[in-house]
mmCIF file of C-alpha atoms in Angstrom:
data_model
loop_
_atom_site.group_PDB
_atom_site.id
_atom_site.type_symbol
_atom_site.label_atom_id
_atom_site.label_comp_id
_atom_site.label_asym_id
_atom_site.label_seq_id
_atom_site.Cartn_x
_atom_site.Cartn_y
_atom_site.Cartn_z
ATOM 1 C CA MET B 1 44.487 -21.587 60.629
ATOM 2 C CA ARG B 2 46.760 -23.862 58.736
ATOM 3 C CA ARG B 3 46.586 -27.421 59.946
ATOM 4 C CA PHE B 4 49.587 -29.683 60.022
ATOM 5 C CA VAL B 5 50.284 -33.194 61.155
ATOM 6 C CA PHE B 6 53.520 -34.564 62.494
ATOM 7 C CA ILE B 7 53.692 -38.314 62.448
ATOM 8 C CA ALA B 8 55.972 -40.701 64.234
ATOM 9 C CA LEU B 9 55.262 -44.388 64.168
ATOM 10 C CA ALA B 10 56.768 -47.228 66.058
ATOM 11 C CA ILE B 11 55.317 -50.655 65.683
ATOM 12 C CA ALA B 12 56.179 -53.911 67.337
ATOM 13 C CA LEU B 13 54.675 -57.306 66.942
ATOM 14 C CA VAL B 14 55.006 -59.647 69.866
ATOM 15 C CA PHE B 15 53.577 -63.115 69.647
ATOM 16 C CA SER B 16 52.002 -64.349 72.833
ATOM 17 C CA ALA B 17 53.848 -67.168 74.486
ATOM 18 C CA ALA B 18 52.746 -70.500 73.130
ATOM 19 C CA SER B 19 54.155 -73.912 73.626
ATOM 20 C CA ALA B 20 55.331 -75.687 70.500
ATOM 21 C CA HIS B 21 52.848 -78.210 69.200
ATOM 22 C CA ALA B 22 54.272 -81.600 68.388
ATOM 23 C CA ARG B 23 53.032 -82.707 65.003
ATOM 24 C CA THR B 24 49.821 -84.572 65.704
ATOM 25 C CA GLU B 25 48.355 -86.533 62.830
ATOM 26 C CA VAL B 26 44.655 -87.364 62.869
ATOM 27 C CA VAL B 27 42.727 -89.660 60.568
ATOM 28 C CA LYS B 28 39.259 -88.477 59.600
ATOM 29 C CA THR B 29 36.573 -90.055 57.448
ATOM 30 C CA TYR B 30 33.633 -88.110 56.075
ATOM 31 C CA CYS B 31 30.715 -89.593 54.132
ATOM 32 C CA MET B 32 27.836 -88.131 52.135
ATOM 33 C CA SER B 33 24.988 -89.309 49.927
ATOM 34 C CA LEU B 34 25.190 -89.038 46.152
ATOM 35 C CA ALA B 35 21.480 -88.230 45.954
ATOM 36 C CA GLY B 36 20.971 -85.245 43.660
ATOM 37 C CA PHE B 37 24.386 -85.540 42.006
ATOM 38 C CA GLY B 38 24.952 -86.718 38.434
ATOM 39 C CA ALA B 39 27.891 -88.429 36.790
ATOM 40 C CA ARG B 40 29.298 -85.050 35.772
ATOM 41 C CA ASP B 41 29.272 -83.753 39.340
ATOM 42 C CA MET B 42 32.031 -85.997 40.697
ATOM 43 C CA GLY B 43 34.471 -83.100 40.921
ATOM 44 C CA GLN B 44 32.034 -81.190 43.139
ATOM 45 C CA VAL B 45 31.394 -84.331 45.203
ATOM 46 C CA LYS B 46 35.109 -84.762 45.863
ATOM 47 C CA THR B 47 35.414 -81.098 46.851
ATOM 48 C CA GLU B 48 32.545 -81.345 49.350
ATOM 49 C CA LEU B 49 33.877 -84.600 50.765
ATOM 50 C CA LEU B 50 37.310 -83.091 51.322
ATOM 51 C CA LEU B 51 35.864 -79.967 52.972
ATOM 52 C CA GLY B 52 33.769 -82.138 55.276
ATOM 53 C CA ALA B 53 36.784 -84.199 56.300
ATOM 54 C CA LYS B 54 38.827 -81.056 56.921
ATOM 55 C CA ARG B 55 36.041 -79.669 59.140
ATOM 56 C CA LEU B 56 36.344 -82.801 61.268
ATOM 57 C CA ALA B 57 40.115 -82.332 61.416
ATOM 58 C CA VAL B 58 39.727 -78.676 62.452
ATOM 59 C CA ALA B 59 37.458 -79.734 65.306
ATOM 60 C CA GLU B 60 40.098 -82.112 66.649
ATOM 61 C CA LEU B 61 43.283 -80.156 65.942
ATOM 62 C CA PHE B 62 42.009 -76.629 66.665
ATOM 63 C CA GLY B 63 38.798 -77.327 68.584
ATOM 64 C CA GLU B 64 39.794 -75.687 71.868
ATOM 65 C CA MET B 65 41.156 -72.623 70.062
ATOM 66 C CA VAL B 66 38.029 -72.250 67.912
ATOM 67 C CA SER B 67 35.865 -72.436 71.010
ATOM 68 C CA SER B 68 37.930 -69.832 72.884
ATOM 69 C CA LEU B 69 37.861 -67.426 69.929
ATOM 70 C CA SER B 70 34.072 -67.508 69.890
ATOM 71 C CA ARG B 71 34.117 -66.146 73.459
ATOM 72 C CA VAL B 72 36.268 -63.099 72.640
ATOM 73 C CA THR B 73 34.355 -59.853 73.218
ATOM 74 C CA ASP B 74 33.463 -58.081 69.945
ATOM 75 C CA PHE B 75 35.021 -60.859 67.862
ATOM 76 C CA THR B 76 33.765 -60.394 64.302
ATOM 77 C CA LEU B 77 33.621 -64.062 63.269
ATOM 78 C CA SER B 78 31.214 -66.813 64.231
ATOM 79 C CA GLN B 79 32.462 -70.238 65.312
ATOM 80 C CA ASP B 80 31.428 -71.654 61.919
ATOM 81 C CA GLU B 81 33.400 -68.929 60.113
ATOM 82 C CA VAL B 82 36.511 -69.659 62.184
ATOM 83 C CA THR B 83 36.116 -73.353 61.409
ATOM 84 C CA ALA B 84 35.828 -72.596 57.689
ATOM 85 C CA LEU B 85 39.019 -70.517 57.794
ATOM 86 C CA GLY B 86 40.714 -73.236 59.813
ATOM 87 C CA GLN B 87 40.207 -75.656 56.928
ATOM 88 C CA GLY B 88 42.813 -73.652 55.045
ATOM 89 C CA TYR B 89 45.344 -74.423 57.773
ATOM 90 C CA ILE B 90 44.878 -78.194 57.562
ATOM 91 C CA ARG B 91 47.741 -80.057 55.894
ATOM 92 C CA LEU B 92 47.381 -83.512 54.350
ATOM 93 C CA ALA B 93 49.826 -86.387 54.700
ATOM 94 C CA GLY B 94 49.451 -88.317 51.482
ATOM 95 C CA ASP B 95 46.493 -88.295 49.103
ATOM 96 C CA PRO B 96 42.837 -88.459 50.165
ATOM 97 C CA LEU B 97 41.332 -91.942 49.904
ATOM 98 C CA TYR B 98 37.902 -91.975 48.262
ATOM 99 C CA GLN B 99 35.710 -95.053 48.646
ATOM 100 C CA ASN B 100 32.124 -96.262 48.747
ATOM 101 C CA GLY B 101 30.328 -96.016 52.068
ATOM 102 C CA LEU B 102 28.460 -98.671 53.979
ATOM 103 C CA ASN B 103 25.050 -97.336 52.957
ATOM 104 C CA PHE B 104 23.527 -97.416 49.483
ATOM 105 C CA GLY B 105 24.523 -94.403 47.355
ATOM 106 C CA GLU B 106 27.047 -93.213 49.937
ATOM 107 C CA VAL B 107 30.633 -92.174 49.240
ATOM 108 C CA CYS B 108 33.381 -91.358 51.714
ATOM 109 C CA VAL B 109 36.837 -89.876 51.932
ATOM 110 C CA THR B 110 39.540 -90.617 54.471
ATOM 111 C CA ILE B 111 42.357 -88.155 55.103
ATOM 112 C CA ARG B 112 45.448 -88.074 57.285
ATOM 113 C CA ALA B 113 45.625 -84.492 58.512
ATOM 114 C CA TYR B 114 48.013 -82.465 60.636
ATOM 115 C CA ALA B 115 49.007 -78.870 61.442
ATOM 116 C CA GLU B 116 52.362 -77.167 61.996
ATOM 117 C CA ASP B 117 53.305 -74.618 64.656
ATOM 118 C CA GLU B 118 52.746 -71.748 62.198
ATOM 119 C CA ASP B 119 49.188 -72.981 61.642
ATOM 120 C CA TYR B 120 48.452 -73.007 65.364
ATOM 121 C CA ARG B 121 49.849 -69.482 65.682
ATOM 122 C CA LYS B 122 47.217 -68.226 63.233
ATOM 123 C CA MET B 123 44.575 -69.204 65.771
ATOM 124 C CA GLN B 124 46.347 -67.550 68.703
ATOM 125 C CA PRO B 125 46.234 -63.926 69.878
ATOM 126 C CA LEU B 126 49.026 -61.560 68.969
ATOM 127 C CA THR B 127 50.061 -58.355 70.716
ATOM 128 C CA LEU B 128 50.237 -55.329 68.444
ATOM 129 C CA SER B 129 51.798 -52.064 69.595
ATOM 130 C CA GLY B 130 52.317 -48.686 68.014
ATOM 131 C CA LYS B 131 52.826 -44.995 68.570
ATOM 132 C CA LYS B 132 51.475 -41.925 66.808
ATOM 133 C CA CYS B 133 52.100 -38.225 67.335
ATOM 134 C CA VAL B 134 49.709 -35.588 66.025
ATOM 135 C CA ALA B 135 49.835 -31.786 66.128
ATOM 136 C CA ASP B 136 46.844 -29.647 65.215
ATOM 137 C CA PRO B 137 46.301 -26.231 66.811
ATOM 138 C CA ASP B 138 42.579 -26.386 65.974
ATOM 139 C CA MET B 139 42.002 -29.502 68.120
ATOM 140 C CA THR B 140 41.417 -29.800 71.850
ATOM 141 C CA ALA B 141 43.631 -32.134 73.858
ATOM 142 C CA ALA B 142 40.811 -34.684 73.988
ATOM 143 C CA LYS B 143 40.381 -34.593 70.210
ATOM 144 C CA LEU B 144 44.148 -34.858 69.684
ATOM 145 C CA LYS B 145 44.252 -37.930 71.894
ATOM 146 C CA GLU B 146 41.312 -39.499 70.050
ATOM 147 C CA SER B 147 42.834 -38.736 66.639
ATOM 148 C CA ALA B 148 46.299 -39.987 67.575
ATOM 149 C CA MET B 149 44.833 -43.182 69.013
ATOM 150 C CA ALA B 150 42.752 -43.927 65.923
ATOM 151 C CA LEU B 151 45.689 -43.262 63.593
ATOM 152 C CA ALA B 152 48.063 -45.339 65.710
ATOM 153 C CA VAL B 153 45.755 -48.367 65.613
ATOM 154 C CA LYS B 154 45.108 -47.972 61.887
ATOM 155 C CA ASP B 155 48.790 -47.649 60.989
ATOM 156 C CA ALA B 156 49.783 -50.584 63.183
ATOM 157 C CA LEU B 157 47.158 -52.833 61.599
ATOM 158 C CA LEU B 158 48.111 -51.800 58.060
ATOM 159 C CA ARG B 159 51.792 -52.263 58.813
ATOM 160 C CA TYR B 160 51.044 -55.775 60.068
ATOM 161 C CA GLU B 161 48.752 -56.604 57.133
ATOM 162 C CA PRO B 162 48.746 -54.198 54.145
ATOM 163 C CA GLY B 163 45.893 -56.205 52.632
ATOM 164 C CA LEU B 164 43.542 -54.468 55.083
ATOM 165 C CA GLU B 165 43.837 -51.241 53.061
ATOM 166 C CA GLY B 166 40.363 -50.265 51.886
ATOM 167 C CA LEU B 167 38.503 -51.884 54.774
ATOM 168 C CA ASN B 168 35.779 -49.750 56.331
ATOM 169 C CA PRO B 169 37.505 -47.747 59.142
ATOM 170 C CA ARG B 170 34.947 -48.893 61.701
ATOM 171 C CA ARG B 171 35.532 -52.546 60.829
ATOM 172 C CA LEU B 172 39.276 -51.974 60.810
ATOM 173 C CA SER B 173 39.210 -50.542 64.336
ATOM 174 C CA ARG B 174 37.191 -53.548 65.563
ATOM 175 C CA LEU B 175 40.116 -55.831 64.730
ATOM 176 C CA ALA B 176 42.029 -54.360 67.685
ATOM 177 C CA HIS B 177 40.811 -55.881 70.967
ATOM 178 C CA GLN B 178 41.617 -54.932 74.560
ATOM 179 C CA VAL B 179 43.267 -51.683 73.466
ATOM 180 C CA LYS B 180 45.393 -50.261 76.260
ATOM 181 C CA ILE B 181 47.145 -46.874 76.283
ATOM 182 C CA ILE B 182 50.702 -47.284 77.549
ATOM 183 C CA ARG B 183 51.473 -43.567 77.695
ATOM 184 C CA SER B 184 50.101 -40.387 76.202
ATOM 185 C CA GLY B 185 50.586 -36.626 76.411
ATOM 186 C CA PHE B 186 52.166 -33.568 74.823
ATOM 187 C CA LEU B 187 55.827 -33.563 73.924
ATOM 188 C CA PRO B 188 57.624 -31.017 76.158
ATOM 189 C CA GLU B 189 57.154 -27.412 75.010
ATOM 190 C CA THR B 190 55.257 -28.418 71.852
ATOM 191 C CA GLU B 191 51.680 -28.760 70.608
ATOM 192 C CA THR B 192 52.409 -32.318 69.520
ATOM 193 C CA TYR B 193 50.356 -34.994 71.261
ATOM 194 C CA CYS B 194 51.604 -38.598 71.298
ATOM 195 C CA VAL B 195 49.849 -41.848 72.119
ATOM 196 C CA GLU B 196 51.500 -45.235 72.583
ATOM 197 C CA PHE B 197 49.255 -48.295 72.797
ATOM 198 C CA GLU B 198 49.053 -52.065 72.947
ATOM 199 C CA ALA B 199 46.193 -54.211 71.669
ATOM 200 C CA THR B 200 45.339 -57.823 71.027
ATOM 201 C CA VAL B 201 44.653 -58.986 67.477
ATOM 202 C CA PHE B 202 43.825 -62.385 66.020
ATOM 203 C CA PRO B 203 45.475 -63.403 62.726
ATOM 204 C CA VAL B 204 42.513 -65.584 61.766
ATOM 205 C CA GLU B 205 40.150 -62.608 62.144
ATOM 206 C CA ILE B 206 42.460 -60.398 60.101
ATOM 207 C CA ALA B 207 42.742 -63.058 57.386
ATOM 208 C CA SER B 208 38.962 -63.086 57.060
ATOM 209 C CA SER B 209 38.774 -59.288 56.864
ATOM 210 C CA ILE B 210 41.253 -59.154 53.978
ATOM 211 C CA HIS B 211 38.707 -60.952 51.806
ATOM 212 C CA THR B 212 36.079 -58.272 52.492
ATOM 213 C CA ALA B 213 38.256 -55.263 51.654
ATOM 214 C CA PRO B 214 37.460 -54.058 48.121
ATOM 215 C CA LYS B 215 40.359 -53.637 45.680
ATOM 216 C CA PRO B 216 40.875 -50.952 43.006
ATOM 217 C CA ASN B 217 40.297 -53.444 40.191
ATOM 218 C CA GLU B 218 36.838 -54.098 41.645
ATOM 219 C CA ALA B 219 35.824 -50.435 41.309
ATOM 220 C CA VAL B 220 32.493 -49.747 39.601
ATOM 221 C CA PRO B 221 30.487 -46.562 38.937
ATOM 222 C CA LEU B 222 28.753 -45.550 42.171
ATOM 223 C CA ILE B 223 26.603 -42.586 41.083
ATOM 224 C CA GLN B 224 25.028 -43.996 37.915
ATOM 225 C CA PRO B 225 22.836 -46.615 39.689
ATOM 226 C CA LEU B 226 21.695 -44.298 42.505
ATOM 227 C CA PRO B 227 18.056 -43.188 42.718
ATOM 228 C CA ASN B 228 17.437 -39.531 41.873
ATOM 229 C CA SER B 229 16.651 -38.818 45.523
ATOM 230 C CA ALA B 230 20.269 -39.664 46.449
ATOM 231 C CA LEU B 231 21.557 -36.664 44.478
ATOM 232 C CA THR B 232 21.187 -33.241 46.116
ATOM 233 C CA ALA B 233 22.749 -29.807 45.705
ATOM 234 C CA SER B 234 23.295 -26.510 47.485
ATOM 235 C CA SER B 235 21.080 -24.743 44.918
ATOM 236 C CA VAL B 236 19.484 -25.158 41.483
ATOM 237 C CA TYR B 237 19.333 -22.580 38.705
ATOM 238 C CA ALA B 238 16.002 -20.676 38.808
ATOM 239 C CA ASN B 239 14.739 -23.425 41.148
ATOM 240 C CA ASP B 240 13.943 -25.323 37.958
ATOM 241 C CA PHE B 241 14.567 -28.843 39.250
ATOM 242 C CA PRO B 242 13.270 -30.784 36.214
ATOM 243 C CA ASN B 243 15.714 -29.058 33.872
ATOM 244 C CA TYR B 244 18.637 -28.112 36.134
ATOM 245 C CA GLY B 245 18.338 -30.399 39.161
ATOM 246 C CA PRO B 246 21.070 -32.661 40.600
ATOM 247 C CA GLN B 247 19.331 -35.753 39.228
ATOM 248 C CA ASN B 248 20.650 -34.619 35.825
ATOM 249 C CA SER B 249 24.279 -34.754 36.968
ATOM 250 C CA ARG B 250 25.132 -38.339 36.024
ATOM 251 C CA LEU B 251 28.288 -38.449 33.929
ATOM 252 C CA ASN B 252 26.734 -39.637 30.671
ATOM 253 C CA GLU B 253 23.407 -37.792 30.989
ATOM 254 C CA LYS B 254 22.654 -36.113 27.645
ATOM 255 C CA THR B 255 18.876 -36.377 27.322
ATOM 256 C CA THR B 256 17.871 -33.385 29.459
ATOM 257 C CA PHE B 257 17.817 -29.660 28.662
ATOM 258 C CA SER B 258 20.734 -29.158 31.031
ATOM 259 C CA ASN B 259 22.673 -30.990 33.695
ATOM 260 C CA TRP B 260 23.014 -29.796 37.277
ATOM 261 C CA SER B 261 23.364 -26.016 37.189
ATOM 262 C CA ALA B 262 23.895 -24.111 40.429
ATOM 263 C CA GLY B 263 21.574 -21.315 41.471
ATOM 264 C CA ALA B 264 24.563 -19.008 41.974
ATOM 265 C CA ASN B 265 28.127 -18.757 40.740
ATOM 266 C CA ASP B 266 30.153 -18.671 43.950
ATOM 267 C CA SER B 267 32.404 -20.902 46.054
ATOM 268 C CA ASN B 268 29.547 -21.975 48.338
ATOM 269 C CA GLN B 269 28.001 -24.336 45.776
ATOM 270 C CA TRP B 270 28.187 -28.109 46.004
ATOM 271 C CA LEU B 271 26.701 -31.261 44.517
ATOM 272 C CA GLN B 272 26.220 -34.283 46.793
ATOM 273 C CA ALA B 273 25.754 -38.032 46.374
ATOM 274 C CA ASP B 274 24.409 -40.263 49.150
ATOM 275 C CA LEU B 275 25.814 -43.724 48.366
ATOM 276 C CA SER B 276 23.381 -45.344 50.875
ATOM 277 C CA LYS B 277 26.211 -47.064 52.764
ATOM 278 C CA PRO B 278 29.981 -46.628 53.106
ATOM 279 C CA ALA B 279 32.055 -47.364 50.021
ATOM 280 C CA VAL B 280 35.750 -47.213 49.245
ATOM 281 C CA ILE B 281 36.241 -44.565 46.542
ATOM 282 C CA TYR B 282 39.233 -44.562 44.227
ATOM 283 C CA SER B 283 38.575 -42.007 41.477
ATOM 284 C CA VAL B 284 36.341 -39.182 40.248
ATOM 285 C CA ALA B 285 35.445 -37.863 36.785
ATOM 286 C CA THR B 286 33.615 -34.789 35.488
ATOM 287 C CA LYS B 287 32.126 -33.399 32.281
ATOM 288 C CA GLY B 288 30.495 -30.077 31.440
ATOM 289 C CA ARG B 289 27.006 -29.248 30.192
ATOM 290 C CA ALA B 290 26.084 -31.719 27.467
ATOM 291 C CA VAL B 291 24.090 -29.406 25.185
ATOM 292 C CA SER B 292 23.540 -25.728 24.361
ATOM 293 C CA TYR B 293 25.705 -23.385 26.436
ATOM 294 C CA TYR B 294 29.477 -23.631 26.933
ATOM 295 C CA GLN B 295 29.403 -24.299 30.661
ATOM 296 C CA TRP B 296 31.743 -26.451 32.721
ATOM 297 C CA VAL B 297 33.687 -26.529 35.997
ATOM 298 C CA LYS B 298 37.421 -25.897 35.590
ATOM 299 C CA GLU B 299 38.537 -26.677 39.157
ATOM 300 C CA TYR B 300 36.899 -28.322 42.164
ATOM 301 C CA ARG B 301 37.431 -29.841 45.574
ATOM 302 C CA ILE B 302 36.021 -33.070 47.045
ATOM 303 C CA SER B 303 34.693 -33.521 50.593
ATOM 304 C CA TYR B 304 33.354 -36.679 52.180
ATOM 305 C CA SER B 305 31.597 -37.960 55.289
ATOM 306 C CA LEU B 306 30.447 -41.200 56.884
ATOM 307 C CA ASP B 307 27.504 -39.715 58.783
ATOM 308 C CA GLY B 308 26.558 -36.569 56.830
ATOM 309 C CA SER B 309 27.596 -34.343 59.759
ATOM 310 C CA THR B 310 31.380 -34.558 60.061
ATOM 311 C CA TRP B 311 33.124 -33.716 56.794
ATOM 312 C CA ALA B 312 36.720 -33.781 55.575
ATOM 313 C CA PHE B 313 38.293 -32.657 52.316
ATOM 314 C CA VAL B 314 40.432 -34.869 50.135
ATOM 315 C CA GLY B 315 43.926 -33.493 50.587
ATOM 316 C CA ALA B 316 47.060 -33.646 52.680
ATOM 317 C CA GLY B 317 47.907 -32.072 56.018
ATOM 318 C CA GLY B 318 44.483 -30.490 56.304
ATOM 319 C CA THR B 319 44.857 -28.599 52.998
ATOM 320 C CA PRO B 320 42.065 -29.430 50.515
ATOM 321 C CA MET B 321 43.293 -30.673 47.155
ATOM 322 C CA VAL B 322 42.149 -28.743 44.066
ATOM 323 C CA PHE B 323 41.360 -31.057 41.140
ATOM 324 C CA VAL B 324 41.696 -29.881 37.543
ATOM 325 C CA GLY B 325 38.319 -30.170 35.864
ATOM 326 C CA ASN B 326 37.135 -29.571 32.317
ATOM 327 C CA SER B 327 38.077 -27.303 29.426
ATOM 328 C CA ASP B 328 35.097 -28.151 27.209
ATOM 329 C CA GLN B 329 31.599 -29.610 27.453
ATOM 330 C CA ASN B 330 31.920 -33.308 26.734
ATOM 331 C CA THR B 331 35.477 -34.520 27.346
ATOM 332 C CA GLU B 332 35.628 -36.749 30.426
ATOM 333 C CA VAL B 333 38.405 -35.765 32.845
ATOM 334 C CA ARG B 334 39.148 -38.459 35.403
ATOM 335 C CA HIS B 335 41.435 -38.386 38.449
ATOM 336 C CA SER B 336 42.561 -41.077 40.868
ATOM 337 C CA LEU B 337 42.363 -39.892 44.478
ATOM 338 C CA PRO B 338 45.730 -39.505 46.276
ATOM 339 C CA GLU B 339 44.614 -42.409 48.436
ATOM 340 C CA PRO B 340 41.284 -44.239 48.702
ATOM 341 C CA ILE B 341 38.639 -42.718 50.957
ATOM 342 C CA THR B 342 35.790 -44.471 52.728
ATOM 343 C CA ALA B 343 32.554 -42.502 52.738
ATOM 344 C CA ARG B 344 28.807 -42.657 52.417
ATOM 345 C CA TYR B 345 28.360 -39.002 51.456
ATOM 346 C CA VAL B 346 30.519 -37.228 48.868
ATOM 347 C CA ARG B 347 30.372 -33.599 47.715
ATOM 348 C CA ILE B 348 32.025 -31.859 44.797
ATOM 349 C CA HIS B 349 32.737 -28.137 45.369
ATOM 350 C CA PRO B 350 33.327 -26.007 42.233
ATOM 351 C CA VAL B 351 36.277 -23.621 42.587
ATOM 352 C CA SER B 352 36.348 -22.052 39.113
ATOM 353 C CA TRP B 353 34.112 -22.425 36.064
ATOM 354 C CA ASN B 354 33.376 -21.326 32.518
ATOM 355 C CA GLU B 355 30.304 -19.070 32.167
ATOM 356 C CA HIS B 356 28.206 -20.917 34.772
ATOM 357 C CA ILE B 357 28.570 -23.758 37.306
ATOM 358 C CA THR B 358 27.213 -26.773 35.431
ATOM 359 C CA LEU B 359 28.610 -30.273 35.636
ATOM 360 C CA ARG B 360 28.204 -34.013 35.367
ATOM 361 C CA TRP B 361 30.202 -36.435 37.497
ATOM 362 C CA GLU B 362 30.923 -40.009 38.523
ATOM 363 C CA LEU B 363 32.712 -41.747 41.373
ATOM 364 C CA TRP B 364 34.382 -45.138 41.010
ATOM 365 C CA GLY B 365 34.720 -47.397 44.008
ATOM 366 C CA ALA B 366 33.453 -50.530 45.672
ATOM 367 C CA TYR B 367 31.067 -51.270 48.490
ATOM 368 C CA GLU B 368 32.483 -53.350 51.286
ATOM 369 C CA LYS B 369 31.600 -56.998 50.835
ATOM 370 C CA ASP B 370 29.132 -58.501 53.281
#
């Protein structure tokens, strides 16, 4: 049955009430020993001194907020990580004053630090709201509600901060705290299910997550470095794994008798890569059989999964996308995905081929940063 999705999104950002903070200026002095540093390390010394002084300023200007954030259920940052991010919100009045300390080999810096209202707001909770409507005749009402809720939260977060694009979906969902459904149900006389929600988010937590989301320009080959055991297939020609097995399917593999060759020429064949952990995938490339016979895959589909059990095809509206493959043995044909996917397991499904299903492939993407 054809699957379709109808989407309606409404998003509102409401800052929680917060009293304006009068500009409070604090003076902080931080000292450290020069032991282990040489004359050429003075730039590094100044950097560490300034960071230390800013940490002291964070403790005084944002201390209560940092402490309260550490008590938030399922908060993804430690108190030290919040403090480190808070250093970026510290403003300086005038230049830092560097001087010798009271002890031998000790140097110090004194800063006059302050924060503005916008800096305090970054440490405060924010109410995020959104709405999503989904229609899919193949889903139960419970599944529709679950799907609409997940999509509503994702879209609201990405609308608030587009830099979160590419973050692992599970980590993205954890940025929404105290999620509350305002209303949900089917639109009258339709199969369209809508969910409207509110949730609490923390700008400082979101700012940290942006730095862990991989970007397209950080994409690297994902299949090439995998162990042979991570590459599997639906079947292998003549059950001859040394010559035709999936371990021979790396894009630039030319040293074997053949590359991966399927045991049958039908639409049930697939080649799979287990990336060992979720990665954001941006593009795919294929080649045909490197030597001997004129064999290649002319068209294919891509499916993906986070757990190896629940799979989805790359496509739109539930319709799998058919990628154009090769027209000869050794020309690389590369495609960017319509939008990045996050997956641990990826399969390529041949749709049409020349002579026999044989191919080499590569995925480009990036693992989420720790």
